[in-house]
PDB file of C-alpha atoms in Angstrom:
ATOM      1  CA  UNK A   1      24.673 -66.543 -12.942  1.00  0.00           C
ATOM      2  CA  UNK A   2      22.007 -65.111 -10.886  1.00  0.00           C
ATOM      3  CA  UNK A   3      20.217 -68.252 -11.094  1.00  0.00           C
ATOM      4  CA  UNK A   4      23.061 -70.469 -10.133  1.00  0.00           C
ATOM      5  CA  UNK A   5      23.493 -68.445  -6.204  1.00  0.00           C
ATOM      6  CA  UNK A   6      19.909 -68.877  -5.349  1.00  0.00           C
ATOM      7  CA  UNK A   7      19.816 -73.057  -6.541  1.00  0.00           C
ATOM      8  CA  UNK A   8      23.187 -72.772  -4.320  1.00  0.00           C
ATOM      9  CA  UNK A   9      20.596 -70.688  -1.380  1.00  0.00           C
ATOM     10  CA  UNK A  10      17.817 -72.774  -2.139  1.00  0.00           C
ATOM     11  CA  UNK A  11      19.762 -76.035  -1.415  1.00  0.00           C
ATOM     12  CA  UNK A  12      21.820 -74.407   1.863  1.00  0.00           C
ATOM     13  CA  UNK A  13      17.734 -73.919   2.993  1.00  0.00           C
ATOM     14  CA  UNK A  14      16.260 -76.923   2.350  1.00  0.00           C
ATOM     15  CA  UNK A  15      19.499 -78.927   3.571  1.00  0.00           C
ATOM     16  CA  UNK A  16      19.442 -76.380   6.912  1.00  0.00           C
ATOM     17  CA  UNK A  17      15.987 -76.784   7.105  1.00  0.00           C
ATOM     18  CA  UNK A  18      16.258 -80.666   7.585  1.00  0.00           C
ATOM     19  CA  UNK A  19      18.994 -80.600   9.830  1.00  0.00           C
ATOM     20  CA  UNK A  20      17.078 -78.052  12.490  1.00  0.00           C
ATOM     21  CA  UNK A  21      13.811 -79.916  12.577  1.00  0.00           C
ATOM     22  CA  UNK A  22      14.764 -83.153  12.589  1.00  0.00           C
ATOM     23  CA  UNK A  23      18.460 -83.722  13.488  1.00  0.00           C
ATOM     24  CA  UNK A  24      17.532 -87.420  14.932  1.00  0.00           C
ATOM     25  CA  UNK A  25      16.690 -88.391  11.471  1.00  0.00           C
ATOM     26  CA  UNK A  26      19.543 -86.718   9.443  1.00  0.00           C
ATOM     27  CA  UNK A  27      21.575 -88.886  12.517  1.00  0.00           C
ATOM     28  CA  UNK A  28      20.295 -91.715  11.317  1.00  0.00           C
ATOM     29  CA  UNK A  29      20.457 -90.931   7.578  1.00  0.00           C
ATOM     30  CA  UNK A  30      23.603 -90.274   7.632  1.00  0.00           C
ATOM     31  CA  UNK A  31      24.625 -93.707   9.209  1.00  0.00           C
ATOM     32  CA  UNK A  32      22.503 -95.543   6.989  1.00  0.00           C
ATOM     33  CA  UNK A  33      24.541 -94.105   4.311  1.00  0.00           C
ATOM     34  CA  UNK A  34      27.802 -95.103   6.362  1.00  0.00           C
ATOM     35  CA  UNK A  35      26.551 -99.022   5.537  1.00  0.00           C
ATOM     36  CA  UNK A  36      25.948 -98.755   1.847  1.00  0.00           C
ATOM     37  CA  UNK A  37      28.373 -99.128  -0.764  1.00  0.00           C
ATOM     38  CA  UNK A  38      30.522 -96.820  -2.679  1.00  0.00           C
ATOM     39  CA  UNK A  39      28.849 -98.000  -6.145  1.00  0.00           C
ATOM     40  CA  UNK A  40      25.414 -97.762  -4.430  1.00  0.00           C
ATOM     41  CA  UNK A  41      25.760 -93.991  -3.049  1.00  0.00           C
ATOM     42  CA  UNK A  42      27.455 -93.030  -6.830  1.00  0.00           C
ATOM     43  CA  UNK A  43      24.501 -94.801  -8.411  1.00  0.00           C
ATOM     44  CA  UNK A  44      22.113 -92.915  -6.237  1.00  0.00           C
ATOM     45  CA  UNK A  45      24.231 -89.161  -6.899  1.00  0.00           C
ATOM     46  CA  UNK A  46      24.015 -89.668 -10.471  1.00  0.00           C
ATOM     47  CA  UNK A  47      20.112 -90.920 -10.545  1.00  0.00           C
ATOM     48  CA  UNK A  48      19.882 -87.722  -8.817  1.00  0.00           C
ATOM     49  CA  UNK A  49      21.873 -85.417 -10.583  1.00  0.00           C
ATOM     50  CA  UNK A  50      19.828 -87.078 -13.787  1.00  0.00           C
ATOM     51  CA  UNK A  51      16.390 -86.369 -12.417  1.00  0.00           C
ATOM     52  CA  UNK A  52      17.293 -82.961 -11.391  1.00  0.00           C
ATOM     53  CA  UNK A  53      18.570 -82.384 -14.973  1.00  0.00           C
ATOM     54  CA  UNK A  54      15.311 -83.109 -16.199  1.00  0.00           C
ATOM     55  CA  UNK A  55      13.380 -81.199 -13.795  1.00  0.00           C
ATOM     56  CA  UNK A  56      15.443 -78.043 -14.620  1.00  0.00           C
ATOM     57  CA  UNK A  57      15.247 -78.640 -18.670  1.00  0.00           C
ATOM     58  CA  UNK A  58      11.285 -79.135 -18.369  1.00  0.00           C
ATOM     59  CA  UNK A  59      11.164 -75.551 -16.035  1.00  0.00           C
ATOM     60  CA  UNK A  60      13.180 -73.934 -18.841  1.00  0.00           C
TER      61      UNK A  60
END
C-alpha cells in the first residue's frame, strides 16, 4: 500500500511540475484536448493505462 501513495505523489509531482514551468503549454494542451473526440481521448487513456501496466509488470 506503501507503494500505491508515492505512484499517487509521484504523479501529483510530475503533473505539478508541468503545470509551474510551463502553464502556456498545459493551456494549450488542455484545449487541444477540448477538440478531440470522446472515443479518441478513451482510446488514448486506455493505450496509456496499457503501457503503464507493462512498465510496472517489467519493474516487478
Amino acid at each position: 500500500m506503501n507503494e500505491f501513495f508515492i505512484a499517487i505523489g509521484l504523479v501529483f509531482v510530475i503533473e505539478g511540475f508541468l503545470y509551474a514551468m510551463y502553464p502556456v503549454y498545459m493551456k494549450k494542451l488542455i484545449q487541444l484536448m477540448l477538440d478531440y473526440s470522446d472515443i479518441s481521448l478513451r482510446y488514448g487513456g486506455i493505450l496509456f493505462v496499457i503501457i503503464g501496466l507493462f512498465i510496472i509488470w517489467v519493474a516487478k
